[in-house]
Structures are given as structure tokens and as C-alpha cells.
Steps between C-alpha positions, in 0.01 A plus 500: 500500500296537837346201609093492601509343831187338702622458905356213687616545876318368834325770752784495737764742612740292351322553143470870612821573545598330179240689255625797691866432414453406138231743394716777601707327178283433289110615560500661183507126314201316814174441312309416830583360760336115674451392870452236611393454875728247645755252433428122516155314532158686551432285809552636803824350695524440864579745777853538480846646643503665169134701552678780609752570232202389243298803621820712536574453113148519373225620756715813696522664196206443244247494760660788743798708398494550133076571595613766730739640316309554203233671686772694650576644169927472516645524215818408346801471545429126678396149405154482369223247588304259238234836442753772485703311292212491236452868531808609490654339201133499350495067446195302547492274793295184435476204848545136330258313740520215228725516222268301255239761528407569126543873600790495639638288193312770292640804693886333525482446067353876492844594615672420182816431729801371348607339872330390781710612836368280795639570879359275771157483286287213693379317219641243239527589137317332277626434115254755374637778749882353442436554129347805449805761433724485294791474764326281709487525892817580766442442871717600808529188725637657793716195589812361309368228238511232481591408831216716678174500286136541694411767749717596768834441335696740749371318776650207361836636414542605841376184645750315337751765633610596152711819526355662171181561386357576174220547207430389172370609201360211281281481210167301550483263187203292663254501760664411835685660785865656456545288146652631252855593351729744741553842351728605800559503843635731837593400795593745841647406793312349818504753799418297831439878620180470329123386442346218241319818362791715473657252290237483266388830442910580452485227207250753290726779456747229278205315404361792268872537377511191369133580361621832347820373317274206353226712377775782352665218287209378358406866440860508266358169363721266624444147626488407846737201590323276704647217738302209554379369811604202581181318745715233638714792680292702823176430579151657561387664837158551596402758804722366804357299784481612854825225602672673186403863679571402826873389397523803281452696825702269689818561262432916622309619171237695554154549263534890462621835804334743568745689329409359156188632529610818614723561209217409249248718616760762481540420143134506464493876625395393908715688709562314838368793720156526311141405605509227211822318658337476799201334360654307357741368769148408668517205239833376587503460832 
């Protein structure tokens, strides 16, 4: 039996890249769709050595490519953005600027979804949210738990100079981050060839697998076996410190190439010789 599905991703291209990957699976089951606008506390942080790759994953493209490209009018085959997503599968898009909202709470019970789906969604659960379907809620911690759990779990991994890196998928059984018992995990080999954003974004491709197979069993109604985490093993990481991104620069990582962004707005339908490439290269230099 198909399963009614609500999404609840993060307006970044990571999150874009992973609705586009699973809704090419499995639109047909997506109630709507929730953003939420950033990951981690409302305040604003510090200038940082992270700035640019911030704006990279999240600015670039919601507030100039996928723009452009939409008034462009390209169409498919490519990856879609947030709005051409919504059109083109036909799935409300609602932003979560606060997840308590009574609307929001309204609108997400209005759904009559038998799972919640959350992928780098910025805000914490609460039990009324956790409860509401029937299945409950999965996330995609795109770090291996329980040794990574916060933000920025690649970083981490490759700080430490572990030669794998992974994601999880967990189910959220109470309001906190990355808690929960483990549905499954992947891992993929570290290539020194390559960015911190590289390594992420090529975590989504086996994060939505892990996503798919989860949501197909429960379809055939069978139980999920869950492993629990164990909270003396791993820690938590909050957004690195400049000494922290100064020695992960100092080890030869780098934030993101040029060439990552290259290859995404080639996915997004930008071809490298066009007016729109070299607008936005303005950005990036």
C-alpha cells in the first residue's frame, strides 16, 4: 500500500538535490513539501571561513541561479529548484519560519501523512510533530551516527582523517538533534582528490537509497529494525571554529572548487558558456 508522505528538507542545494533524487521515486506518494530556511540557531553567527561555502550551498542558487533559470523558461530534463519542483510534480511548498506556528501544525496534520521524511530540516521536532503519523518521522543525518551527530559531520570525519564517510537514517523518537534509533547506514570512500562539498553532496545519492528501501518496506508492512544509539559512544559537533578551519585547511582540504560548482549548475540546466554562468562567476570570485 503507497505510503502518504509529508517532506521536510532545508532551502539548500544539498536539500535540492535530494528532493530531486527521491521525487523522481516517489512524487506520486509527497503530500507537500516544508522548508525551512537554515540549519542551526536563528542568530546570526560571526564572519567566518565558512561564509563562502554557506552562500555557495544556499544563496548562489535560491537567490540567483534557480531565479534565472526559471525566468529563463528551461525545461526538463535537469535538476529542478525549490519552485519548479512544486510545479512540476504539482506539491505544495510551505517555508517553516517556526515550526510551532499553529498553521503550520494545522497545514502539516492536513496532510494526513502516514510518515514524516525530514532531510537537513533546521528545526527540532517537537512531540506533537514526532507523533502525528502513524509511522512517525525518519531523518537523513548526513554523518555516520553515533559517532558524528550535529552539523557538519563530514567536516568532522575528515578532520579526524577517517578514510570513510557516511549517512544515517534514524528515526526521531523525541525532540533533540540526531536522537533516535538507526534504521541504516552508507558509507563511500574518502577521495583526497576532492572538496568538503563534494563529499557531501555525493552522500545524497545513497542517502535517499537508504530513504527509499525504508519507506518501500513499510509500504509491504513490515517493521523497521532499529539499532539503538548508544550516547556514551561519538559526540556532538557544533559549526567549527576558525583554529578548527584553519587546521582543516592546513591538513590540504579545501571548503568547495570551482569545479563543484560548475558541475551543479550543469545539473541545474546552466551551461558553462552562457550569460547566466558568467553572472554568476561574478559571485565567486
Amino acid at each position: 500500500m503507497p505510503m502518504r508522505i509529508a517532506l521536510l528538507a532545508n532551502r539548500d542545494i544539498e536539500s535540492a538535490l535530494a528532493l530531486n533524487l527521491l521525487l523522481r521515486k516517489m512524487h506520486a506518494q509527497v503530500m507537500a513539501i516544508y522548508l525551512s530556511d537554515h540549519v542551526g540557531g536563528a542568530q546570526p553567527r560571526p564572519a567566518s571561513m565558512l561564509d563562502p561555502l554557506t552562500f555557495i550551498e544556499q544563496d548562489l542558487f535560491n537567490m540567483l541561479a534557480f531565479p534565472l533559470l526559471e525566468h529563463q523558461g528551461s525545461s526538463p530534463p535537469r535538476w529542478l529548484g525549490f519552485s519548479a519542483i512544486s510545479q512540476h510534480y504539482r506539491i505544495p511548498l510551505h517555508p517553516v519560519h517556526r515550526l510551532k506556528d499553529a498553521a503550520v501544525l494545522d497545514s502539516l496534520r492536513a496532510t494526513h501523512s502516514d510518515i514524516f521524511v525530514s532531510i537537513r530540516f533546521g528545526k527540532i521536532l517537537p512531540d506533537e510533530v514526532i507523533n502525528m503519523p502513524a509511522h512517525g518521522v525518519l531523518n537523513l543525518h548526513s554523518g555516520l551516527l553515533p559517532q558524528y551527530r550535529g552539523v557538519l559531520a563530514t567536516l568532522r570525519a575528515l578532520l579526524h582523517g577517517d578514510r570513510e564517510i557516511g549517512c544515517t537514517l534514524h528515526r526521531i523518537d523525541s525532540p533533540g538533534i540526531d536522537v533516535g534509533g538507526i534504521v541504516a547506514s552508507a558509507r563511500r570512500a574518502v577521495d583526497p582528490t576532492h572538496s568538503l562539498l563534494w563529499h557531501i553532496l555525493a552522500l545524497y545519492p545513497l542517502g535517499v537509497e537508504l530513504i527509499t528501501q525504508a519507506l518501500d518496506s513499510l509500504a509491504q508492512r513490515q517493521t523497521l529494525a532499529l539499532t539503538p544509539q548508544n550516547p556514551a559512544t561519538g559526540a556532538y559537533y557544533s559549526f567549527p571554529d576558525e583554529a578548527e578551519l584553519q587546521h582543516f585547511a592546513s591538513l590540504g582540504w579545501r571548503l568547495f572548487d570551482h569545479e563543484d560548482i560548475r558541475q551543479l549548475l550543469l545539473a541545474f540546466g546552466v551551461e558553462p558558456s552562457s550569460s547566466t554562468a558568467h553572472d554568476l562567476e561574478h559571485y565567486l570570485r
